[in-house]
Amino acid sequence: MSLLDKASIISIPIAYDEGTYNNVKPQQIIGPANEVINGTFDFDLDWTLGIKWSISGGKLNSVGTSSADNASQSTSIIIGRTYKVQYTISEYALGGVRIKLGTAAGTTRTDDGTYIEYITCAGSSTIYFEGTGVSNTMAVDNVSVELATATDFQFSRSSVATRINEAELVEEMADEFPRINYENGFGALLLEPQSTNLCTESSNIDNWSNLSNVTATANYDYSPTGDFNANRLQFASNGYAYNNDAQVAWTQYTISVWAKRNNTETHDAGFFVNGVTGTIVSIFNLTDRWQRFEYTYTAINTGYAGISGSKPDISFYGFQREALPYATSLIETSGSAVTRLKDECNNAGSQFYIDSTQGVLYAQIAALYNDGTNRIISLSDGSSANVVSLLYSSTANELQAWVRVSGTLQAQLTYALADATESVRCALKYQNNEFGLWVNGVNVGWDYSGSVFSADTLNSLHFDNGGGLNEFFGKATAVIVFDSLF
């Protein structure tokens, strides 16, 4: 028997769907039956309809409903259990609609399509469809609500985002889809905070507003996306290129760009900042392969940032400027700044797969940056009062392990890392009066005093502090729960 055979939950970057990041173990089981009666609306029965809801033509119709109006059905769904919800929106014209399991609301939908989400029932066993605006017009059909007995994570990000895919190309992922990022050839779940690309033209050199001593050619080569849309910059002498996006003085920014050289010359190219166009503050180490270059600085004026060079011939794609101390994944822009919303990945597991009295929480992770915040992976009861946690602390390059019972800290183990942005394997063992932390296979700390939880307290796995705060932003190659000691 291998060690993984003893695990109760195994999360590695293999599978995902809209709204979920799927675990390898236990396998997903849905059913056994749809909890909704007449979810295809073949009859005008079984639903309690608000003033502007109707059933006709085999659909549930919302015609100008207000946000206070709804269509509902009493069911046998169970408070605290997670359900796979699926429905189709058609004939969309106005407003928005969402499904609720009791008081637990799903995502607001504002377009035609078939939607799948996972919702944990709360408050009551009544299912609702409700409008989310002043006036909402559309039709709903093919509604199913089925018990989900898997431990898959519920995932949310209400915007598109990019990743490095298996072919090592930059690929756009639709909203609500998690990103398995293959940077350096290894897959990892990528979780990032909200960020905005303040460069309003990330990749179209034809729309850049300022060029000097440089010949620019759009659509010159294949870019990191695999499309023929990379730009060429040929510098006749000392020159520069930038788009007219002013910065705010005394603000910290990180600029980044994909670049490569087009010949074998060694002439310098790199970033300039603060409007000082003739001075390269960060030279690109160019090769004939695409690389992403980054530079962090504090603005001292309202000038500009861009690319300078002394007779180089280069290709570039995806210029980005963020008000962060590090670069995040590429955010494409075309005419205006664009914001990528944060990734959220939580609520996996149940008390059937997590032993509250003893166990091990294991993770192989890397931080995005030493950003002075707590970034936590935890087993919890849905709150931050009862948690088993592995985390990057607010101290730079520090890994910690916590066990907190009823709000009281029972164990806190600390280890100094050489570089928190490098992948590390860590494990926290917990049982009554015995807590241990391992890093890369080596025991680095023990605590022989402290209590654990009563049986069936812990019931979920989170990329946060268990209560929705201190979210884990980083890369997770594996998160594994063992419901026994070894």
Short mmCIF file of C-alpha atoms in Angstrom, two decimals:
data_model
loop_
_atom_site.label_atom_id
_atom_site.label_comp_id
_atom_site.label_asym_id
_atom_site.label_seq_id
_atom_site.Cartn_x
_atom_site.Cartn_y
_atom_site.Cartn_z
CA MET A 1 0.00 0.00 0.00
CA SER A 2 1.38 3.40 -0.99
CA LEU A 3 1.20 6.46 1.25
CA LEU A 4 -1.43 8.03 -1.03
CA ASP A 5 -3.71 5.04 -0.45
CA LYS A 6 -4.00 6.30 3.14
CA ALA A 7 -5.12 9.78 2.05
CA SER A 8 -8.79 10.74 2.34
CA ILE A 9 -8.59 13.80 0.03
CA ILE A 10 -6.08 14.24 -2.81
CA SER A 11 -6.02 17.48 -4.77
CA ILE A 12 -3.52 17.68 -7.62
CA PRO A 13 -3.77 19.77 -10.83
CA ILE A 14 -5.45 17.35 -13.21
CA ALA A 15 -9.13 18.13 -13.62
CA TYR A 16 -11.45 21.11 -13.46
CA ASP A 17 -14.83 22.29 -14.68
CA GLU A 18 -16.77 25.52 -14.64
CA GLY A 19 -17.11 26.44 -10.98
CA THR A 20 -15.06 23.51 -9.62
CA TYR A 21 -11.49 22.40 -9.11
CA ASN A 22 -11.70 18.62 -9.00
CA ASN A 23 -9.98 16.32 -6.54
CA VAL A 24 -8.55 12.95 -7.47
CA LYS A 25 -9.84 11.31 -4.30
CA PRO A 26 -12.60 10.68 -3.46
CA GLN A 27 -14.14 10.52 -6.92
CA GLN A 28 -17.17 12.65 -7.61
CA ILE A 29 -20.54 10.99 -7.15
CA ILE A 30 -23.69 12.90 -8.05
CA GLY A 31 -27.22 11.94 -7.20
CA PRO A 32 -28.99 9.69 -6.85
CA ALA A 33 -31.85 11.85 -8.17
CA ASN A 34 -32.88 15.35 -9.17
CA GLU A 35 -34.39 17.09 -6.14
CA VAL A 36 -36.46 19.39 -8.39
CA ILE A 37 -39.94 18.36 -9.56
CA ASN A 38 -40.93 19.63 -13.01
CA GLY A 39 -37.53 21.14 -13.73
CA THR A 40 -38.33 21.01 -17.45
CA PHE A 41 -41.52 23.06 -16.93
CA ASP A 42 -43.69 20.75 -19.01
CA PHE A 43 -46.65 21.72 -16.81
CA ASP A 44 -47.71 24.80 -14.91
CA LEU A 45 -47.38 22.91 -11.61
CA ASP A 46 -45.09 22.46 -8.57
CA TRP A 47 -43.69 26.00 -8.55
CA THR A 48 -44.87 29.01 -6.55
CA LEU A 49 -44.69 31.95 -8.94
CA GLY A 50 -44.17 35.61 -8.19
CA ILE A 51 -46.18 38.34 -9.90
CA LYS A 52 -44.10 38.49 -13.09
CA TRP A 53 -43.06 34.83 -13.33
CA SER A 54 -44.96 32.36 -15.50
CA ILE A 55 -44.63 28.85 -16.91
CA SER A 56 -45.40 28.50 -20.62
CA GLY A 57 -43.83 27.02 -23.72
CA GLY A 58 -41.92 24.52 -21.60
CA LYS A 59 -39.99 27.26 -19.76
CA LEU A 60 -40.04 29.34 -16.59
CA ASN A 61 -40.40 32.90 -17.84
CA SER A 62 -39.25 36.04 -16.09
CA VAL A 63 -40.75 39.14 -17.67
CA GLY A 64 -39.68 42.37 -16.00
CA THR A 65 -39.41 40.86 -12.53
CA SER A 66 -37.99 42.95 -9.71
CA SER A 67 -35.25 41.75 -7.41
CA ALA A 68 -37.86 41.11 -4.69
CA ASP A 69 -39.87 38.77 -6.92
CA ASN A 70 -39.10 35.04 -7.28
CA ALA A 71 -40.22 31.59 -8.38
CA SER A 72 -39.80 28.91 -5.70
CA GLN A 73 -40.27 25.25 -4.89
CA SER A 74 -40.23 23.43 -1.55
CA THR A 75 -37.89 20.43 -1.72
CA SER A 76 -36.17 17.83 0.44
CA ILE A 77 -32.65 19.23 0.09
CA ILE A 78 -30.66 19.23 3.33
CA ILE A 79 -29.16 22.30 4.98
CA GLY A 80 -25.37 22.03 5.09
CA ARG A 81 -25.09 19.62 2.15
CA THR A 82 -23.55 20.61 -1.19
CA TYR A 83 -25.52 20.22 -4.41
CA LYS A 84 -24.63 20.28 -8.08
CA VAL A 85 -26.98 22.80 -9.70
CA GLN A 86 -27.56 23.01 -13.46
CA TYR A 87 -29.97 25.12 -15.50
CA THR A 88 -30.29 26.80 -18.89
CA ILE A 89 -30.97 30.49 -19.61
CA SER A 90 -32.48 31.44 -22.97
CA GLU A 91 -34.26 34.41 -24.55
CA TYR A 92 -32.13 36.72 -22.41
CA ALA A 93 -33.05 40.39 -22.85
CA LEU A 94 -32.46 42.31 -19.65
CA GLY A 95 -31.15 42.19 -16.08
CA GLY A 96 -29.92 39.10 -14.27
CA VAL A 97 -31.12 35.97 -12.52
CA ARG A 98 -29.67 33.56 -9.97
CA ILE A 99 -30.65 30.39 -8.16
CA LYS A 100 -30.72 30.09 -4.37
CA LEU A 101 -30.76 27.01 -2.18
CA GLY A 102 -32.43 28.46 0.87
CA THR A 103 -30.41 31.59 1.62
CA ALA A 104 -27.30 30.40 -0.26
CA ALA A 105 -27.14 32.33 -3.54
CA GLY A 106 -25.52 31.16 -6.75
CA THR A 107 -23.87 33.32 -9.40
CA THR A 108 -25.90 35.99 -11.20
CA ARG A 109 -26.34 35.10 -14.88
CA THR A 110 -26.70 37.80 -17.53
CA ASP A 111 -26.59 35.87 -20.81
CA ASP A 112 -27.96 32.80 -22.55
CA GLY A 113 -26.19 29.54 -21.70
CA THR A 114 -26.20 26.36 -19.63
CA TYR A 115 -24.69 26.90 -16.19
CA ILE A 116 -23.29 24.51 -13.58
CA GLU A 117 -22.39 25.46 -10.03
CA TYR A 118 -22.00 23.88 -6.63
CA ILE A 119 -23.96 25.42 -3.76
CA THR A 120 -24.15 24.44 -0.10
CA CYS A 121 -27.74 24.72 1.08
CA ALA A 122 -28.33 27.14 3.97
CA GLY A 123 -31.31 28.54 5.86
CA SER A 124 -34.10 26.43 4.38
CA SER A 125 -34.81 23.65 1.87
CA THR A 126 -36.64 25.91 -0.59
CA ILE A 127 -35.17 26.48 -4.06
CA TYR A 128 -35.59 29.94 -5.57
CA PHE A 129 -35.01 31.68 -8.87
CA GLU A 130 -34.86 35.43 -8.37
CA GLY A 131 -34.11 38.49 -10.42
CA THR A 132 -31.10 40.55 -9.40
CA GLY A 133 -31.91 43.89 -10.99
CA VAL A 134 -34.75 46.36 -11.21
CA SER A 135 -36.20 44.59 -14.25
CA ASN A 136 -35.17 41.10 -15.45
CA THR A 137 -36.35 39.38 -18.64
CA MET A 138 -35.29 35.87 -19.70
CA ALA A 139 -36.40 32.20 -19.60
CA VAL A 140 -35.17 29.31 -17.42
CA ASP A 141 -35.29 25.61 -18.32
CA ASN A 142 -33.82 22.16 -17.53
CA VAL A 143 -33.28 22.75 -13.82
CA SER A 144 -31.59 20.02 -11.79
CA VAL A 145 -30.34 20.03 -8.21
CA GLU A 146 -28.45 16.85 -7.27
CA LEU A 147 -26.59 15.92 -4.10
CA ALA A 148 -22.82 16.14 -4.65
CA THR A 149 -20.93 13.67 -2.48
CA ALA A 150 -17.52 14.56 -3.88
CA THR A 151 -14.95 16.79 -2.17
CA ASP A 152 -14.33 19.00 -5.19
CA PHE A 153 -13.45 22.62 -4.50
CA GLN A 154 -15.95 25.32 -5.35
CA PHE A 155 -14.17 27.81 -7.61
CA SER A 156 -15.05 31.38 -8.52
CA ARG A 157 -13.48 34.16 -10.62
CA SER A 158 -15.88 36.52 -12.35
CA SER A 159 -13.56 37.54 -15.18
CA VAL A 160 -11.36 35.97 -17.83
CA ALA A 161 -7.73 35.26 -16.98
CA THR A 162 -4.66 33.74 -18.63
CA ARG A 163 -2.43 30.78 -17.87
CA ILE A 164 0.54 28.93 -19.36
CA ASN A 165 -0.98 25.78 -20.85
CA GLU A 166 0.54 22.33 -21.47
CA ALA A 167 1.99 23.52 -24.79
CA GLU A 168 3.75 26.38 -22.93
CA LEU A 169 1.52 28.95 -24.63
CA VAL A 170 -0.35 31.83 -22.99
CA GLU A 171 -4.01 30.83 -23.04
CA GLU A 172 -7.13 32.71 -21.96
CA MET A 173 -9.48 30.95 -19.53
CA ALA A 174 -13.14 31.93 -19.28
CA ASP A 175 -14.61 33.27 -16.06
CA GLU A 176 -15.40 30.68 -13.37
CA PHE A 177 -12.75 28.28 -14.74
CA PRO A 178 -9.72 27.57 -12.52
CA ARG A 179 -6.25 27.78 -14.02
CA ILE A 180 -3.82 24.88 -14.02
CA ASN A 181 -0.62 26.70 -14.89
CA TYR A 182 2.30 24.86 -16.53
CA GLU A 183 5.05 27.38 -15.93
CA ASN A 184 8.41 25.55 -16.03
CA GLY A 185 6.59 22.47 -17.37
CA PHE A 186 4.93 21.46 -14.10
CA GLY A 187 1.22 21.88 -13.46
CA ALA A 188 0.02 23.88 -10.45
CA LEU A 189 -3.26 25.49 -9.48
CA LEU A 190 -2.71 29.24 -9.89
CA LEU A 191 -4.57 31.51 -7.46
CA GLU A 192 -4.00 35.26 -7.87
CA PRO A 193 -5.44 38.42 -6.30
CA GLN A 194 -7.32 41.05 -8.25
CA SER A 195 -5.07 43.15 -10.44
CA THR A 196 -5.35 45.70 -13.26
CA ASN A 197 -3.18 46.12 -16.34
CA LEU A 198 -2.85 49.91 -16.46
CA CYS A 199 -1.24 49.81 -19.90
CA THR A 200 -4.24 50.37 -22.16
CA GLU A 201 -2.62 48.72 -25.21
CA SER A 202 -0.82 45.60 -24.07
CA SER A 203 0.05 44.17 -27.46
CA ASN A 204 -0.96 46.37 -30.43
CA ILE A 205 2.08 48.52 -31.30
CA ASP A 206 0.02 50.33 -33.95
CA ASN A 207 -1.81 52.09 -31.12
CA TRP A 208 1.23 53.01 -29.02
CA SER A 209 1.42 56.78 -28.83
CA ASN A 210 5.17 57.49 -28.62
CA LEU A 211 8.00 56.03 -30.70
CA SER A 212 11.43 57.58 -31.21
CA ASN A 213 14.32 56.26 -33.36
CA VAL A 214 12.53 52.97 -33.76
CA THR A 215 10.66 51.22 -36.58
CA ALA A 216 7.65 49.31 -35.28
CA THR A 217 6.02 46.43 -37.14
CA ALA A 218 2.82 44.82 -35.92
CA ASN A 219 2.03 41.14 -36.61
CA TYR A 220 5.68 40.35 -37.27
CA ASP A 221 6.03 36.95 -35.54
CA TYR A 222 4.22 34.31 -33.54
CA SER A 223 3.64 35.53 -29.99
CA PRO A 224 3.58 33.53 -26.72
CA THR A 225 -0.13 32.92 -27.41
CA GLY A 226 0.74 30.94 -30.55
CA ASP A 227 -0.91 33.55 -32.76
CA PHE A 228 0.82 35.66 -35.42
CA ASN A 229 0.47 38.92 -33.48
CA ALA A 230 3.85 39.76 -31.92
CA ASN A 231 5.39 43.22 -32.53
CA ARG A 232 8.84 44.06 -33.87
CA LEU A 233 10.94 47.02 -32.66
CA GLN A 234 14.03 47.96 -34.71
CA PHE A 235 16.04 50.68 -32.98
CA ALA A 236 18.14 52.79 -35.39
CA SER A 237 20.07 54.28 -32.44
CA ASN A 238 19.16 55.13 -28.86
CA GLY A 239 15.37 55.04 -28.98
CA TYR A 240 12.26 54.23 -27.06
CA ALA A 241 8.63 53.11 -27.30
CA TYR A 242 5.79 53.66 -24.87
CA ASN A 243 2.05 54.09 -24.69
CA ASN A 244 0.69 57.27 -23.16
CA ASP A 245 -0.43 55.81 -19.79
CA ALA A 246 0.60 58.19 -17.03
CA GLN A 247 1.54 56.88 -13.59
CA VAL A 248 0.78 58.22 -10.10
CA ALA A 249 3.78 59.60 -8.20
CA TRP A 250 5.00 57.65 -5.15
CA THR A 251 3.09 54.53 -6.17
CA GLN A 252 4.81 51.17 -6.47
CA TYR A 253 4.43 49.47 -9.85
CA THR A 254 5.63 46.32 -11.56
CA ILE A 255 6.05 46.32 -15.33
CA SER A 256 6.43 43.16 -17.38
CA VAL A 257 6.66 42.11 -21.01
CA TRP A 258 7.37 39.06 -23.17
CA ALA A 259 10.40 39.66 -25.45
CA LYS A 260 13.04 37.97 -27.60
CA ARG A 261 15.74 39.07 -30.03
CA ASN A 262 15.38 38.81 -33.81
CA ASN A 263 19.10 38.54 -34.64
CA THR A 264 22.38 37.56 -33.00
CA GLU A 265 23.41 41.09 -32.04
CA THR A 266 24.00 41.95 -28.37
CA HIS A 267 22.76 45.54 -28.35
CA ASP A 268 20.96 46.50 -25.13
CA ALA A 269 17.20 46.65 -24.69
CA GLY A 270 15.20 46.98 -21.51
CA PHE A 271 12.69 48.94 -19.45
CA PHE A 272 12.75 52.67 -18.77
CA VAL A 273 10.59 54.29 -16.07
CA ASN A 274 9.54 57.71 -14.79
CA GLY A 275 9.65 59.13 -18.32
CA VAL A 276 13.48 58.85 -18.53
CA THR A 277 13.47 57.42 -22.04
CA GLY A 278 17.21 57.24 -22.62
CA THR A 279 18.09 55.28 -19.49
CA ILE A 280 17.59 51.51 -19.26
CA VAL A 281 16.90 50.56 -15.63
CA SER A 282 16.49 46.83 -16.25
CA ILE A 283 18.30 45.25 -19.21
CA PHE A 284 16.63 42.26 -20.90
CA ASN A 285 18.79 39.13 -21.13
CA LEU A 286 17.46 38.39 -24.60
CA THR A 287 17.67 35.09 -26.48
CA ASP A 288 15.86 33.78 -29.54
CA ARG A 289 13.16 32.31 -27.29
CA TRP A 290 10.30 34.13 -25.60
CA GLN A 291 10.93 35.15 -21.99
CA ARG A 292 8.93 37.30 -19.63
CA PHE A 293 10.86 40.17 -18.07
CA GLU A 294 9.73 42.06 -14.94
CA TYR A 295 10.81 45.16 -13.05
CA THR A 296 9.41 46.71 -9.85
CA TYR A 297 9.89 50.39 -9.02
CA THR A 298 8.36 53.32 -7.16
CA ALA A 299 7.19 56.16 -9.37
CA ILE A 300 8.73 59.55 -8.56
CA ASN A 301 6.61 61.55 -11.01
CA THR A 302 3.70 61.23 -13.43
CA GLY A 303 5.88 60.12 -16.34
CA TYR A 304 5.73 56.95 -18.38
CA ALA A 305 7.25 53.47 -18.52
CA GLY A 306 8.20 51.62 -21.67
CA ILE A 307 11.00 49.98 -23.65
CA SER A 308 14.34 51.63 -24.51
CA GLY A 309 17.14 50.31 -26.67
CA SER A 310 20.50 50.98 -28.25
CA LYS A 311 20.24 49.53 -31.78
CA PRO A 312 18.54 46.22 -30.82
CA ASP A 313 16.08 44.33 -33.01
CA ILE A 314 13.50 42.68 -30.78
CA SER A 315 9.99 41.25 -30.74
CA PHE A 316 7.65 41.89 -27.84
CA TYR A 317 4.15 41.02 -26.67
CA GLY A 318 1.97 41.71 -23.64
CA PHE A 319 3.28 44.88 -21.98
CA GLN A 320 1.79 45.16 -18.50
CA ARG A 321 1.93 47.68 -15.64
CA GLU A 322 0.35 46.77 -12.28
CA ALA A 323 0.16 48.64 -8.98
CA LEU A 324 1.66 45.62 -7.20
CA PRO A 325 5.16 44.73 -5.95
CA TYR A 326 5.23 41.73 -8.32
CA ALA A 327 3.92 40.70 -11.73
CA THR A 328 0.83 38.54 -12.12
CA SER A 329 -0.35 36.62 -15.19
CA LEU A 330 -0.87 38.52 -18.44
CA ILE A 331 -3.98 40.69 -18.62
CA GLU A 332 -4.73 41.57 -22.25
CA THR A 333 -5.86 45.14 -22.99
CA SER A 334 -7.06 46.91 -26.12
CA GLY A 335 -7.98 50.56 -25.66
CA SER A 336 -8.55 50.67 -21.89
CA ALA A 337 -7.20 49.31 -18.62
CA VAL A 338 -8.54 45.84 -17.76
CA THR A 339 -9.02 44.22 -14.35
CA ARG A 340 -8.71 40.51 -13.68
CA LEU A 341 -10.73 39.59 -10.59
CA LYS A 342 -9.34 37.36 -7.83
CA ASP A 343 -9.46 33.57 -7.81
CA GLU A 344 -11.40 31.90 -4.97
CA CYS A 345 -11.19 28.16 -4.29
CA ASN A 346 -12.85 26.75 -1.17
CA ASN A 347 -15.31 24.39 0.55
CA ALA A 348 -13.94 20.97 -0.41
CA GLY A 349 -14.43 17.92 1.76
CA SER A 350 -16.83 16.87 4.48
CA GLN A 351 -16.67 15.40 7.96
CA PHE A 352 -16.65 11.94 6.34
CA TYR A 353 -13.17 12.60 4.87
CA ILE A 354 -11.58 14.73 7.60
CA ASP A 355 -10.71 13.32 11.03
CA SER A 356 -11.01 16.07 13.63
CA THR A 357 -9.16 14.17 16.38
CA GLN A 358 -6.02 13.32 14.43
CA GLY A 359 -4.58 13.63 10.94
CA VAL A 360 -2.13 15.30 8.58
CA LEU A 361 -2.55 18.30 6.27
CA TYR A 362 0.03 18.21 3.44
CA ALA A 363 0.71 20.80 0.72
CA GLN A 364 3.24 21.40 -2.03
CA ILE A 365 3.03 25.15 -2.63
CA ALA A 366 4.85 28.31 -3.69
CA ALA A 367 4.04 31.92 -2.83
CA LEU A 368 3.62 34.55 -5.53
CA TYR A 369 5.63 37.06 -3.51
CA ASN A 370 6.65 37.99 0.04
CA ASP A 371 3.83 40.49 0.33
CA GLY A 372 3.53 40.88 4.11
CA THR A 373 0.22 39.03 4.46
CA ASN A 374 -0.96 35.72 5.86
CA ARG A 375 -1.87 33.34 2.99
CA ILE A 376 -3.52 30.23 4.40
CA ILE A 377 -4.60 26.69 3.47
CA SER A 378 -6.84 25.22 6.16
CA LEU A 379 -9.11 22.47 7.39
CA SER A 380 -12.01 24.08 9.25
CA ASP A 381 -15.63 23.94 10.33
CA GLY A 382 -16.45 26.83 8.00
CA SER A 383 -15.07 29.41 10.42
CA SER A 384 -11.65 30.63 11.51
CA ALA A 385 -12.28 29.52 15.11
CA ASN A 386 -11.60 25.81 14.50
CA VAL A 387 -8.76 25.35 12.01
CA VAL A 388 -5.72 23.31 11.08
CA SER A 389 -3.61 25.61 8.90
CA LEU A 390 -0.46 25.76 6.77
CA LEU A 391 0.44 29.29 5.78
CA TYR A 392 2.91 31.83 4.53
CA SER A 393 2.99 34.38 7.33
CA SER A 394 3.26 38.17 7.19
CA THR A 395 6.99 37.78 7.89
CA ALA A 396 9.02 37.44 4.67
CA ASN A 397 9.96 33.86 3.75
CA GLU A 398 8.27 32.36 6.79
CA LEU A 399 6.18 29.18 6.81
CA GLN A 400 3.90 28.53 9.78
CA ALA A 401 1.55 25.80 11.00
CA TRP A 402 -1.38 26.57 13.31
CA VAL A 403 -4.00 24.60 15.19
CA ARG A 404 -6.79 26.71 16.69
CA VAL A 405 -9.65 25.21 18.73
CA SER A 406 -12.69 27.36 19.62
CA GLY A 407 -10.68 30.46 18.81
CA THR A 408 -7.73 29.53 21.06
CA LEU A 409 -4.32 28.79 19.57
CA GLN A 410 -3.18 25.28 20.58
CA ALA A 411 -0.03 25.02 18.49
CA GLN A 412 2.08 27.38 16.36
CA LEU A 413 5.16 26.07 14.57
CA THR A 414 7.43 28.30 12.47
CA TYR A 415 10.11 27.65 9.85
CA ALA A 416 12.27 30.14 7.90
CA LEU A 417 12.39 29.43 4.17
CA ALA A 418 15.22 30.44 1.86
CA ASP A 419 12.70 31.74 -0.70
CA ALA A 420 8.93 31.46 -0.29
CA THR A 421 8.42 31.74 -4.05
CA GLU A 422 10.19 28.40 -4.55
CA SER A 423 8.05 25.25 -4.29
CA VAL A 424 8.11 23.63 -0.85
CA ARG A 425 6.59 20.39 0.50
CA CYS A 426 5.14 20.83 3.99
CA ALA A 427 3.00 18.75 6.36
CA LEU A 428 1.30 19.44 9.69
CA LYS A 429 0.51 16.48 11.96
CA TYR A 430 -2.08 17.01 14.69
CA GLN A 431 -3.40 14.95 17.57
CA ASN A 432 -4.01 15.62 21.25
CA ASN A 433 -0.80 16.98 22.86
CA GLU A 434 1.29 16.22 19.77
CA PHE A 435 1.80 18.55 16.82
CA GLY A 436 4.60 18.37 14.24
CA LEU A 437 5.74 20.30 11.16
CA TRP A 438 7.73 18.77 8.30
CA VAL A 439 9.36 20.73 5.45
CA ASN A 440 10.74 18.88 2.42
CA GLY A 441 10.67 15.62 4.35
CA VAL A 442 12.51 16.92 7.43
CA ASN A 443 10.86 17.42 10.82
CA VAL A 444 11.44 21.06 11.77
CA GLY A 445 9.29 21.44 14.87
CA TRP A 446 7.24 19.76 17.60
CA ASP A 447 4.75 20.93 20.21
CA TYR A 448 3.69 18.42 22.88
CA SER A 449 1.00 20.48 24.57
CA GLY A 450 -2.42 21.38 23.21
CA SER A 451 -5.91 20.08 22.55
CA VAL A 452 -7.60 19.07 19.31
CA PHE A 453 -11.22 19.02 18.25
CA SER A 454 -14.14 16.86 19.20
CA ALA A 455 -15.20 14.33 16.58
CA ASP A 456 -16.89 15.65 13.41
CA THR A 457 -15.89 19.28 14.00
CA LEU A 458 -13.82 19.82 10.85
CA ASN A 459 -15.74 19.45 7.62
CA SER A 460 -14.09 21.47 4.84
CA LEU A 461 -10.82 22.29 3.09
CA HIS A 462 -10.13 25.90 2.11
CA PHE A 463 -7.59 28.10 0.37
CA ASP A 464 -8.12 30.69 3.13
CA ASN A 465 -8.32 30.88 6.95
CA GLY A 466 -11.46 28.76 7.00
CA GLY A 467 -13.74 31.76 7.29
CA GLY A 468 -13.08 33.53 3.99
CA LEU A 469 -10.17 35.81 4.93
CA ASN A 470 -6.37 35.57 4.45
CA GLU A 471 -6.86 33.89 1.08
CA PHE A 472 -4.05 31.78 -0.32
CA PHE A 473 -2.64 33.45 -3.41
CA GLY A 474 0.11 31.29 -4.88
CA LYS A 475 0.70 28.03 -6.72
CA ALA A 476 -0.48 24.69 -5.36
CA THR A 477 0.93 21.53 -6.88
CA ALA A 478 -0.78 19.29 -4.31
CA VAL A 479 -3.00 19.52 -1.25
CA ILE A 480 -3.63 16.22 0.55
CA VAL A 481 -5.56 15.30 3.68
CA PHE A 482 -4.76 12.17 5.69
CA ASP A 483 -7.50 11.18 8.14
CA SER A 484 -5.09 9.02 10.12
CA LEU A 485 -1.47 9.23 11.27
CA PHE A 486 1.41 7.37 9.64
#
